[in-house]
CSV table of C-alpha atoms and ligand atoms in Angstrom, one decimal:
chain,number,residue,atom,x,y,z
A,1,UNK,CA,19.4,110.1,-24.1
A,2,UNK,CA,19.6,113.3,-26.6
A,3,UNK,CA,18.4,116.1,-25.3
A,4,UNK,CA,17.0,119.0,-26.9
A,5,UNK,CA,18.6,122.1,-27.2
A,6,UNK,CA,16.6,124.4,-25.1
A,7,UNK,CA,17.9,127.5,-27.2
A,8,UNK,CA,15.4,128.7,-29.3
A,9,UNK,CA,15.6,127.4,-33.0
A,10,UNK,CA,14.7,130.3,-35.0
A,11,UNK,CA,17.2,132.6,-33.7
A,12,UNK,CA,20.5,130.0,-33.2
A,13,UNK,CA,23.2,131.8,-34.3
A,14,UNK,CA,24.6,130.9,-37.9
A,15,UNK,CA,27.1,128.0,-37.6
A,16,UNK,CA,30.6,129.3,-38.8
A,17,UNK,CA,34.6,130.3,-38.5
A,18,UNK,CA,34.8,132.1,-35.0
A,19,UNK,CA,38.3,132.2,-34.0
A,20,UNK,CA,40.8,132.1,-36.6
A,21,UNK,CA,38.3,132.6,-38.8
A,22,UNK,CA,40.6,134.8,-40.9
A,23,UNK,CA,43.3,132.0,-41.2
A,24,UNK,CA,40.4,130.1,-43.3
A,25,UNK,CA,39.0,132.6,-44.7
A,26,UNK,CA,40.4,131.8,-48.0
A,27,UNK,CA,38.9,128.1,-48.1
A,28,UNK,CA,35.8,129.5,-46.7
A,29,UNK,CA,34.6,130.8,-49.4
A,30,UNK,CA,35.3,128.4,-52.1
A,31,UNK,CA,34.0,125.4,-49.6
A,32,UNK,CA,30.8,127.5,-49.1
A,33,UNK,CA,30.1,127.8,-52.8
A,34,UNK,CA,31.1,123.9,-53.4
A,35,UNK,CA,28.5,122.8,-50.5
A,36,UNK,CA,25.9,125.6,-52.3
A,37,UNK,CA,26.4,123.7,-55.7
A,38,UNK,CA,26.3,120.2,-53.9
A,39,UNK,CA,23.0,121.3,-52.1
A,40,UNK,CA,21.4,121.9,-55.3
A,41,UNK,CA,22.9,119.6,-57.5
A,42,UNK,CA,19.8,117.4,-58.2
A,43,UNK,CA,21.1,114.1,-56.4
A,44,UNK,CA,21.0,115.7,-53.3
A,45,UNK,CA,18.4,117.5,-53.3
A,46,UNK,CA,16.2,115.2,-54.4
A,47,UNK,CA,16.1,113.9,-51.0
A,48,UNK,CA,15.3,117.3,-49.6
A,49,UNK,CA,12.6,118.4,-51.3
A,50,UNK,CA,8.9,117.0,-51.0
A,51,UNK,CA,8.0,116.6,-54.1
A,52,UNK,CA,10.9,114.4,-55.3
A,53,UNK,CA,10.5,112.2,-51.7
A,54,UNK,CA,7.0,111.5,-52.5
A,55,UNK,CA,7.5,111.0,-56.3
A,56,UNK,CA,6.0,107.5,-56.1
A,57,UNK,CA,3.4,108.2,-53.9
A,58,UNK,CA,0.9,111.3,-54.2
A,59,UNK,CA,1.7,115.0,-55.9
A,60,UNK,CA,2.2,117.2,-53.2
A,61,UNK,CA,0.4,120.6,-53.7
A,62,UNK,CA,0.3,124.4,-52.2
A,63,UNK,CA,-2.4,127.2,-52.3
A,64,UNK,CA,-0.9,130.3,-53.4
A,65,UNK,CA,-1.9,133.7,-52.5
A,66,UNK,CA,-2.0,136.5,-55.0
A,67,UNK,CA,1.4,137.6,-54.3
A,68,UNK,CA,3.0,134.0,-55.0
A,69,UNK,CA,1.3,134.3,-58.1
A,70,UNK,CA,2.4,136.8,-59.3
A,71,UNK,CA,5.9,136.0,-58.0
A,72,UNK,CA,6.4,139.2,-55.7
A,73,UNK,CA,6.7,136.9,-53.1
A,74,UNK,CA,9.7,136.1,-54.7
A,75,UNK,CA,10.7,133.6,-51.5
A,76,UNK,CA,7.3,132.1,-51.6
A,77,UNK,CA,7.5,131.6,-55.5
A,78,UNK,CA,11.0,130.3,-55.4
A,79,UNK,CA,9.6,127.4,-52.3
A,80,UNK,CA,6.9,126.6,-54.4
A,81,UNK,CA,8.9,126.1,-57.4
A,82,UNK,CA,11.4,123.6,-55.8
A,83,UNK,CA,9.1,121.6,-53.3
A,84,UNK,CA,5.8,121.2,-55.1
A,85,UNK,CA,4.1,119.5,-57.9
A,86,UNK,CA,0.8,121.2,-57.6
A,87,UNK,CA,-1.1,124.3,-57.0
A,88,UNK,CA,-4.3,125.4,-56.0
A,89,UNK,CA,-5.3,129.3,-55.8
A,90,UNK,CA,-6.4,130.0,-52.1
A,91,UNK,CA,-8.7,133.0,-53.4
A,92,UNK,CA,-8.8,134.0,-56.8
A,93,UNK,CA,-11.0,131.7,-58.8
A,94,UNK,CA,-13.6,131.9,-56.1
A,95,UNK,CA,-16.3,133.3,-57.6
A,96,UNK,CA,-16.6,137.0,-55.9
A,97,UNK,CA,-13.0,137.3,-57.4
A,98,UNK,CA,-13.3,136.2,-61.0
A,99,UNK,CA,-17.0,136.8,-61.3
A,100,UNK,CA,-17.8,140.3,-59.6
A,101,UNK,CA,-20.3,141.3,-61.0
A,102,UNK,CA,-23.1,139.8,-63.7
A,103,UNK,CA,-21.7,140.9,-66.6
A,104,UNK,CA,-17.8,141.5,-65.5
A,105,UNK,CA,-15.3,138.4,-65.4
A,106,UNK,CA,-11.8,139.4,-64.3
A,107,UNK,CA,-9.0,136.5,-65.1
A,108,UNK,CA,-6.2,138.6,-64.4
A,109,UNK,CA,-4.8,136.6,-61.7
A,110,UNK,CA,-6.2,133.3,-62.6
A,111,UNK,CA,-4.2,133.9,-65.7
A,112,UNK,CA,-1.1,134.2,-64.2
A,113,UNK,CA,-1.5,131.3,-62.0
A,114,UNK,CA,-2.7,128.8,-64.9
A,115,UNK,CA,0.7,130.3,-66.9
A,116,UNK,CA,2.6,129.7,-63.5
A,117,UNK,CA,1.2,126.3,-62.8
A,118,UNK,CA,2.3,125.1,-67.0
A,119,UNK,CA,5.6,127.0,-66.7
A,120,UNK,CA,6.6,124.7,-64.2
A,121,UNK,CA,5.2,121.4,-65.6
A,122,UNK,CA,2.9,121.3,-62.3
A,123,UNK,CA,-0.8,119.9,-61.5
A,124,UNK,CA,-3.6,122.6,-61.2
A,125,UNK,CA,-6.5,122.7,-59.3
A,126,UNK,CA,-9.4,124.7,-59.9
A,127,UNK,CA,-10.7,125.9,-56.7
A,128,UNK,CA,-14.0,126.3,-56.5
A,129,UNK,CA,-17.4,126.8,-58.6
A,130,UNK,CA,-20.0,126.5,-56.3
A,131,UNK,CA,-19.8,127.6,-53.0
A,132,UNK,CA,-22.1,129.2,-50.2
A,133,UNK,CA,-19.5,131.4,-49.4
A,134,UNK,CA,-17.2,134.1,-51.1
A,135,UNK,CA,-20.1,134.5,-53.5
A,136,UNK,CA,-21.8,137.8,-54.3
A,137,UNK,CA,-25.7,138.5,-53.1
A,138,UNK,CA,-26.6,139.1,-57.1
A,139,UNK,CA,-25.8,136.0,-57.7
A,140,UNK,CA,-28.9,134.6,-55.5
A,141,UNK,CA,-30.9,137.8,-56.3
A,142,UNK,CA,-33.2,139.6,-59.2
A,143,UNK,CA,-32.8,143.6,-59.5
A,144,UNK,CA,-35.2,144.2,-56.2
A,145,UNK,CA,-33.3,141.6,-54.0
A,146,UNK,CA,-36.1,139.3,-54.1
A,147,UNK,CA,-34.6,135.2,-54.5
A,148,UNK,CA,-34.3,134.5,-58.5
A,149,UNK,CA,-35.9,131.5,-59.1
A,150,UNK,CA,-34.2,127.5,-60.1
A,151,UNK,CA,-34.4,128.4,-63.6
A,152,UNK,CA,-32.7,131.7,-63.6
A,153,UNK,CA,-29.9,130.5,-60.8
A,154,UNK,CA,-29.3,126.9,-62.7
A,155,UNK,CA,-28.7,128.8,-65.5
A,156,UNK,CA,-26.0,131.8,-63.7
A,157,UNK,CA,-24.6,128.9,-62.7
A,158,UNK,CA,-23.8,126.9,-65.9
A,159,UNK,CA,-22.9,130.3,-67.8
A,160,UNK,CA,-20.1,130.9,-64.9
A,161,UNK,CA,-19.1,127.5,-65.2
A,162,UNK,CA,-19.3,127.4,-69.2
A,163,UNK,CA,-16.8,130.5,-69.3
A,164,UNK,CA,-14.6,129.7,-65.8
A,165,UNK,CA,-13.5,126.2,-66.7
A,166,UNK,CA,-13.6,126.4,-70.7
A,167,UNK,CA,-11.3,129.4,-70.8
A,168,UNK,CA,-8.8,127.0,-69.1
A,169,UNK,CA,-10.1,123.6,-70.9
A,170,UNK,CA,-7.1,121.2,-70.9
A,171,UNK,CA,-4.9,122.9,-68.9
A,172,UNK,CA,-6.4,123.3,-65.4
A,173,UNK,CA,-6.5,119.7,-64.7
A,174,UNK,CA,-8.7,119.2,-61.7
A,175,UNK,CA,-11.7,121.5,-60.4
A,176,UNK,CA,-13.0,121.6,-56.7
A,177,UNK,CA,-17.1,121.5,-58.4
A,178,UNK,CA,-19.0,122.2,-54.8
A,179,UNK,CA,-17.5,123.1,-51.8
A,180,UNK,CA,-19.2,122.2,-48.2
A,181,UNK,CA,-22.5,121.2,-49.3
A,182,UNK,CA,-22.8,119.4,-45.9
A,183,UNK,CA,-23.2,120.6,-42.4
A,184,UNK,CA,-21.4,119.0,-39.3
A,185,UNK,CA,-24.0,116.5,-38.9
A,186,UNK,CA,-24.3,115.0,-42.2
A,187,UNK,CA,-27.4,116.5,-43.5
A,188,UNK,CA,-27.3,119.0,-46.7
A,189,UNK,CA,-26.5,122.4,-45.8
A,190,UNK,CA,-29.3,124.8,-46.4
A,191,UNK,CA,-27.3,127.3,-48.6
A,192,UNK,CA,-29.0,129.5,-50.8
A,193,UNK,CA,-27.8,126.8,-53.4
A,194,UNK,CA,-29.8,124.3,-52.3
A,195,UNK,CA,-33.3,126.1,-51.3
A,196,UNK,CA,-33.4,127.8,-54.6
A,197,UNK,CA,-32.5,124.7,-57.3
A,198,UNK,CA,-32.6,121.8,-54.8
A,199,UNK,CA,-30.7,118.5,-53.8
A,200,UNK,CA,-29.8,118.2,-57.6
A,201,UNK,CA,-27.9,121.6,-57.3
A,202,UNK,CA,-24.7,119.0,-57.2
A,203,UNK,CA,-25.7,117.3,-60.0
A,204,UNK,CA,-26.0,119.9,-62.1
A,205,UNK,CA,-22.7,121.4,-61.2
A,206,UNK,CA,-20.9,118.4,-61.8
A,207,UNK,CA,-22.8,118.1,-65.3
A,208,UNK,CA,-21.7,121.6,-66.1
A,209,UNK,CA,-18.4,121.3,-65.5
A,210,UNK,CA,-17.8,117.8,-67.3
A,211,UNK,CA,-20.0,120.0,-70.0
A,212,UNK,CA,-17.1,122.8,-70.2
A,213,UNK,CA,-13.7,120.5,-69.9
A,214,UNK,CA,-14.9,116.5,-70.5
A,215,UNK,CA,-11.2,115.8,-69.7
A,216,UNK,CA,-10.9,117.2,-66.0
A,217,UNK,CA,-11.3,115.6,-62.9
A,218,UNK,CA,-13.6,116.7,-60.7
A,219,UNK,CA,-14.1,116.8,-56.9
A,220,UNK,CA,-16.5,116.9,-54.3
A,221,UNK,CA,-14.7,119.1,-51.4
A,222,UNK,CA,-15.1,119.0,-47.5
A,223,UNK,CA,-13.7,119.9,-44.3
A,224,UNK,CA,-14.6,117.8,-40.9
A,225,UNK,CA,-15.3,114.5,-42.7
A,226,UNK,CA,-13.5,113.0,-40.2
A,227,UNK,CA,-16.4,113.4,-37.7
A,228,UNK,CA,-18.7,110.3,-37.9
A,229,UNK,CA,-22.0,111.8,-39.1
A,230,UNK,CA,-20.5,114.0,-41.5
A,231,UNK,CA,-18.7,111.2,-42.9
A,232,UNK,CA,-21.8,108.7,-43.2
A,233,UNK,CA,-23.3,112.1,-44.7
A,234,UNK,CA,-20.7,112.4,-47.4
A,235,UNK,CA,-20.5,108.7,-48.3
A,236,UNK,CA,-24.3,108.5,-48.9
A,237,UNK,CA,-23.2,112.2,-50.9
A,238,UNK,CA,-21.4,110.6,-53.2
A,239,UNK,CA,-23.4,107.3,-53.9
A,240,UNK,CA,-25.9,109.6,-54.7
A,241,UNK,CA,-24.0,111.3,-57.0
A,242,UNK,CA,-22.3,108.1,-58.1
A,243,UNK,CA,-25.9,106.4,-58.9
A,244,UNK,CA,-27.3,109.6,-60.8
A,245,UNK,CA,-24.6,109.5,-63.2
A,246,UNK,CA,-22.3,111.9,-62.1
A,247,UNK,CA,-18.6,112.1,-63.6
A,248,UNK,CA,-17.1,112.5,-60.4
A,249,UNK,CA,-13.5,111.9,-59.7
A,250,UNK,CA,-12.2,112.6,-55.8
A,251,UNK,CA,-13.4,113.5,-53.0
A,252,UNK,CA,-11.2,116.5,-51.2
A,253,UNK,CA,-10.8,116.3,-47.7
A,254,UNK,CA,-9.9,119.8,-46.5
A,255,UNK,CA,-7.4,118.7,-43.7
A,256,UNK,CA,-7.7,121.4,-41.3
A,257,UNK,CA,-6.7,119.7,-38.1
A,258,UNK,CA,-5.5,120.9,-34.9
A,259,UNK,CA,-2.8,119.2,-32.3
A,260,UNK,CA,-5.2,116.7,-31.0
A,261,UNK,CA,-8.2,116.3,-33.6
A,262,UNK,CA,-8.9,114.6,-35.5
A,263,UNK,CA,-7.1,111.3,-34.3
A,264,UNK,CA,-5.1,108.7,-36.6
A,265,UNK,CA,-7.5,106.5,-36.2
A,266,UNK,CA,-10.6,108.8,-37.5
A,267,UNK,CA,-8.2,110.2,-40.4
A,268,UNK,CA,-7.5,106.9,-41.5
A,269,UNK,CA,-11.5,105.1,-41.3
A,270,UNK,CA,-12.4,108.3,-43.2
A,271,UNK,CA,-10.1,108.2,-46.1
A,272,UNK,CA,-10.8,104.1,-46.1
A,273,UNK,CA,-14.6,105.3,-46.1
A,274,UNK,CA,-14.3,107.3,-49.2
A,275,UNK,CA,-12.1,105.1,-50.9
A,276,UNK,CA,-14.0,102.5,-50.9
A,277,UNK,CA,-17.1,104.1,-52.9
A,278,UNK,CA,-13.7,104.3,-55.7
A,279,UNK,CA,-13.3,107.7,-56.1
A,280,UNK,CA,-9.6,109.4,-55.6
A,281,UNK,CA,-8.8,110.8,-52.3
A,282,UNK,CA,-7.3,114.6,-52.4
A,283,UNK,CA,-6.2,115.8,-49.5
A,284,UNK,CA,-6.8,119.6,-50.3
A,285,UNK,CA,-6.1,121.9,-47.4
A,286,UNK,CA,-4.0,120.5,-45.0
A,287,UNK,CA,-2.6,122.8,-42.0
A,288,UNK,CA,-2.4,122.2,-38.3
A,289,UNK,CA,-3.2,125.2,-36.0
A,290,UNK,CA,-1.2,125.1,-32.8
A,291,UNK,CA,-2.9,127.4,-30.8
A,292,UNK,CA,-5.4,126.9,-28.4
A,293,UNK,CA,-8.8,126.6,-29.5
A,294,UNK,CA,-12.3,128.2,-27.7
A,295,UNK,CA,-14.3,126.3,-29.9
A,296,UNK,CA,-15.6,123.0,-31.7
A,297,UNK,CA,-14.0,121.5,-34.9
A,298,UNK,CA,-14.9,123.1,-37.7
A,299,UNK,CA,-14.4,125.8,-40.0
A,300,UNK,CA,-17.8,127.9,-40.4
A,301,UNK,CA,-18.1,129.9,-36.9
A,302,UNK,CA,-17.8,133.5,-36.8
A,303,UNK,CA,-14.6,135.2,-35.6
A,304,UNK,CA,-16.1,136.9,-32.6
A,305,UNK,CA,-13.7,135.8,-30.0
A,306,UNK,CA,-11.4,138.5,-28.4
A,307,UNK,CA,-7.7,137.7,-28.3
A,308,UNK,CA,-6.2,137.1,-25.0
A,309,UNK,CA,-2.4,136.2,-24.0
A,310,UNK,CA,-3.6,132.3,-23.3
A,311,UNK,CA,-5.2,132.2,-26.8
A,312,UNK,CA,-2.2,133.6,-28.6
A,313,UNK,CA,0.9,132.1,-26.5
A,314,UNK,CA,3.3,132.2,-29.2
A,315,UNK,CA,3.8,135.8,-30.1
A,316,UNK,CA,7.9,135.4,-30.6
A,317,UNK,CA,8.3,131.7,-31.4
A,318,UNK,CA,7.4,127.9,-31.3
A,319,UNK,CA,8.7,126.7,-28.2
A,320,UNK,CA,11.3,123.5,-28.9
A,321,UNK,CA,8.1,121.1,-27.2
A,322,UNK,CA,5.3,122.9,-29.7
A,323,UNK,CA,7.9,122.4,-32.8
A,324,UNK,CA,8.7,118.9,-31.8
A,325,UNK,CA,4.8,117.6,-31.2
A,326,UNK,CA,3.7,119.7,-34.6
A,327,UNK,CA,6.8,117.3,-36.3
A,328,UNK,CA,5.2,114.0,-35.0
A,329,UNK,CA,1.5,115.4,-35.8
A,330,UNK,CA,2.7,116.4,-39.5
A,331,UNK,CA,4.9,112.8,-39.6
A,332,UNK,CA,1.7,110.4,-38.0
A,333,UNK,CA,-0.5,112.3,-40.5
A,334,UNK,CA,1.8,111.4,-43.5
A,335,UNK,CA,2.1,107.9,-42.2
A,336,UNK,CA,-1.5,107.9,-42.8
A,337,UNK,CA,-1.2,109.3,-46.2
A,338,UNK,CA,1.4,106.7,-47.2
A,339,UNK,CA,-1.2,104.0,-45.9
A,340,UNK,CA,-3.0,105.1,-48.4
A,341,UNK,CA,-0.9,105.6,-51.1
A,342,UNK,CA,-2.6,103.8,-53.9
A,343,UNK,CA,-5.7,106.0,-53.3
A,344,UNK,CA,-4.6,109.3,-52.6
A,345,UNK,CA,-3.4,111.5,-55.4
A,346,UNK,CA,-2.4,114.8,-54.1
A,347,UNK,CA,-1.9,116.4,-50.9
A,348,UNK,CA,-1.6,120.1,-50.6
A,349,UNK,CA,-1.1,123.0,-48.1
A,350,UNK,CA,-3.2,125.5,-47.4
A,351,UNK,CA,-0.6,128.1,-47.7
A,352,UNK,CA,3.6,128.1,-48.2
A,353,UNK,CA,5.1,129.7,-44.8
A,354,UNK,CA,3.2,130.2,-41.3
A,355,UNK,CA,3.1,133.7,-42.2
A,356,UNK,CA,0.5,133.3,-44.8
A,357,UNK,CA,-1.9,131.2,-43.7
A,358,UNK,CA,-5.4,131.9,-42.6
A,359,UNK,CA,-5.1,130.4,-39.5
A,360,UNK,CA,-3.3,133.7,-38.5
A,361,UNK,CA,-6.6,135.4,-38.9
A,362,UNK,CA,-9.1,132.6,-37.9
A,363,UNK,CA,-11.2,131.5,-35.7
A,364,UNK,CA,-9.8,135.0,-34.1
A,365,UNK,CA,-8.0,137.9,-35.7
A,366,UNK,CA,-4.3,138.5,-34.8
A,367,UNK,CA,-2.7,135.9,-33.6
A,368,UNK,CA,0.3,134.1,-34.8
A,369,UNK,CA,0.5,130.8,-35.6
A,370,UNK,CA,2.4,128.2,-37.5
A,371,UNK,CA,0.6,126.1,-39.1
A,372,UNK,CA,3.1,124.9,-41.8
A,373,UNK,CA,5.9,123.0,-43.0
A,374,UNK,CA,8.0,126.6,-43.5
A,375,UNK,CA,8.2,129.1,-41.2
A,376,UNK,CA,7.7,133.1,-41.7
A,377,UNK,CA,11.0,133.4,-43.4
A,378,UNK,CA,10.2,130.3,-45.8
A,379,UNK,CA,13.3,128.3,-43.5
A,380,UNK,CA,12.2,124.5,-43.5
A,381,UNK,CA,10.7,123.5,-39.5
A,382,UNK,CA,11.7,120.2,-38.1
A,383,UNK,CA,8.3,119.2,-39.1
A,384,UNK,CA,9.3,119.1,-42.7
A,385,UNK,CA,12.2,116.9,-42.0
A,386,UNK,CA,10.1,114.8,-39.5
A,387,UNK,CA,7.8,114.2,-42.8
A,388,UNK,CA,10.7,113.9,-45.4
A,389,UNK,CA,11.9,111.5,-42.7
A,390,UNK,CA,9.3,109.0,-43.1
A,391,UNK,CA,10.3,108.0,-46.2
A,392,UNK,CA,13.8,106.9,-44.9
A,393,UNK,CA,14.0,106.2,-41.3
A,394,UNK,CA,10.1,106.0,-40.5
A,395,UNK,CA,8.1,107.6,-37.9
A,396,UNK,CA,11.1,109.4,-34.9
A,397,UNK,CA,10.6,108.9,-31.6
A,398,UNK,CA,9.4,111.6,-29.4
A,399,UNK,CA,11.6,110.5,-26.5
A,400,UNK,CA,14.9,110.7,-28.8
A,401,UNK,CA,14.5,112.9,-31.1
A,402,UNK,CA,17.1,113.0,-34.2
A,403,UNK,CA,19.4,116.2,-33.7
A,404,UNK,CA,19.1,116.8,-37.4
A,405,UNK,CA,15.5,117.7,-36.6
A,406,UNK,CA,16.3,121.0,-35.7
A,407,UNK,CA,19.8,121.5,-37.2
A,408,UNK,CA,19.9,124.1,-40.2
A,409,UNK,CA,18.5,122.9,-43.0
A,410,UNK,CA,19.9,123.0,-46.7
A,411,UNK,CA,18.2,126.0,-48.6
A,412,UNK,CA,16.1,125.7,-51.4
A,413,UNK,CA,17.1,126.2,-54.7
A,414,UNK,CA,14.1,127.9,-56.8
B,1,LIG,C1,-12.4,126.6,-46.7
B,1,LIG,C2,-12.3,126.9,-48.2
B,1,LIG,C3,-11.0,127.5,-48.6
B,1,LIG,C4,-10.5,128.5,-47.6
B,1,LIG,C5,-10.4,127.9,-46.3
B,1,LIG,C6,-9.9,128.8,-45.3
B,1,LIG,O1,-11.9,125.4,-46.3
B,1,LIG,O2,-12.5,125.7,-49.0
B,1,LIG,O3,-11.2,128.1,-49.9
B,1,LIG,O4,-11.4,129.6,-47.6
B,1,LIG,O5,-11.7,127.5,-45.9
B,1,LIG,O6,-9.0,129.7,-45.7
């Protein structure tokens, strides 16, 4: 049986010329740039890079912070540029970021991302209009704090909607319309959304938005689907929607799983759940946090708890064990996705490398996790090849793991 090499991964030394490294030191060099142009002659790394492994099957997408945007996360840029099809801005279309204040829009960043997105002949994703969260107090409020009224917040909303998605008509291709209008048990959340217009507050989103860009697809988007009653809650969602008229495309599923929930079996009932009403499936914020949880799925709980040793175990590394499980989680989830394949059209990230993603910061501040398919210096984990693996050699056995798992991986070549 193969064994795992107990040494830790990350910090292996750099395979190479030891001893008589100077008698081959002259066909080092030339062999090292040969293997640099084989790695990213197309051929080869087509097999390597996730986009071009799931060509046939889904567009594979990343959220991109403000730095990847504007490409002085030149490592993060380049990653994006070679592995995905897709983006998705993890903050700044939100509305507190483009919409400040009443009478002050600031595209800025948006622009950059919508010019990065076309440069590189990529999807993009509009994420998100309506939302309970990330959205200013004035928004919900007349000059002496009291609540505006349906008419006044029906129409804030279609003028933010009229001027976010029509200044990118055509070219942003797909727009998150409401985000988390449901709560854990499957009844409508009471946001200030819904007690000041109503249940129709979706409706009229969606007609807004199909208002500004006819063309674009548009989503509902949740996270937790995967638990029974918020699933039945978000089918019924949708007929709803569905039987009112509404021009809705996909329904997101957020993705943000731990180790040991949800299971297989609950991923795959819920995306069979949703594609049977016939709208597209987008899986749109996939991670998986590692570390040990105080609390209940979810993503809506305050970040209250203090930070112990036992809650943040990793502080140097990913054990070999942690690495290998998150590789089979990332590959059974895929397996799922590929199930799926003729209803799912995109599945993103929620980040590019461990080191940027929220789950650093959430449901506690400080700890470190790794979440993702790169690590904090944007090196490929054996998760990424456990998922690239699929499409080969199938799901790897836990018992014998392939050494290439955790050998060094090619580079990428943005
Ligand atoms: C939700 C939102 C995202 C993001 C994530 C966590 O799922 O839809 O915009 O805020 O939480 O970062």
């Amino acid at each position: 049986m193969r064994r795992l090499n107990s040494k830790s991964l990350q910090n292996r030394p750099p395979k190479g010329p030891q001893k008589g490294a100077k008698r081959h030191k002259k066909c080092y060099v030339p062999f090292v740039l040969l293997c640099g142009l084989a790695i990213c002659f197309p051929v080869v790394a087509q097999q390597r890079v996730l986009k071009d492994v799931f060509k046939n099957d889904f567009m594979i997408g990343a959220a991109l912070n403000r730095r990847q945007i504007f490409e002085e996360d030149t490592r993060g840029a380049a990653i994006v540029r070679t592995h995905f099809n897709s983006i998705t801005p993890e903050n700044i279309l939100k509305w507190a970021l483009v919409h400040p204040d009443p009478n002050r829009y600031d595209f800025a960043a948006p622009d950059r991302f919508v010019e990065f997105g076309e440069k590189h002949g990529m999807f993009i994703v509009g994420h998100t209009l309506v939302w309970h969260n990330q959205t200013p107090r004035w928004v919900f409020q007349d000059e002496k704090g009291n609540p505006v009224d349906r008419e006044t917040l029906l129409n804030r909303m279609r003028e933010h909607i009229l001027k976010v998605v029509g200044r990118y008509k055509g070219r942003i291709k797909g727009w998150d319309v409401v985000n988390e209008a449901l709560n854990q048990d499957g009844t409508m959340r009471q946001s200030p959304w819904f007690k000041i217009i109503g249940e129709d507050y979706l409706v009229k989103a969606f007609q807004f938005a199909h208002e500004a860009d006819p063309s674009a697809q548009l989503y509902y988007n949740d996270y937790d689907l995967e638990l029974p009653a918020k699933r039945a809650g978000g089918v019924e969602l949708i007929k709803k929607l569905k039987a009112a008229g509404v021009p809705i495309s996909g329904v997101g599923l957020q993705n943000h799983n731990q180790m040991d929930w949800p299971s297989i079996a609950d991923e795959d009932a819920t995306i069979t759940a949703f594609e049977n009403l016939g709208v597209k499936i987008h899986i749109t914020e996939l991670d998986v946090d590692v570390l040990p949880r105080t609390t209940k799925p979810g993503a809506d709980y305050a970040v209250d708890v203090e930070v112990t040793p036992q809650l943040n175990p990793y502080v140097d590394r990913l054990p070999d064990a942690q690495q290998l499980a998150l590789a089979k989680r990332y590959a059974e989830l895929f397996q799922v996705y590929l199930k799926h394949r003729d209803a799912i059209d995109r599945v993103t990230f929620w980040g590019v490398g461990d080191g940027d993603s929220w789950l650093n910061n959430w449901p506690m501040k400080g700890r470190t996790n790794y979440p993702l398919l790169f690590d904090r210096l944007g090196r490929p984990k054996p998760a990424l090849r456990a998922v690239i693996m699929l499409k080969s050699g199938g799901l790897f056995s836990a018992e014998e793991p392939p050494e290439f798992l955790f050998e060094p991986f090619v580079p990428y070549c943005g």
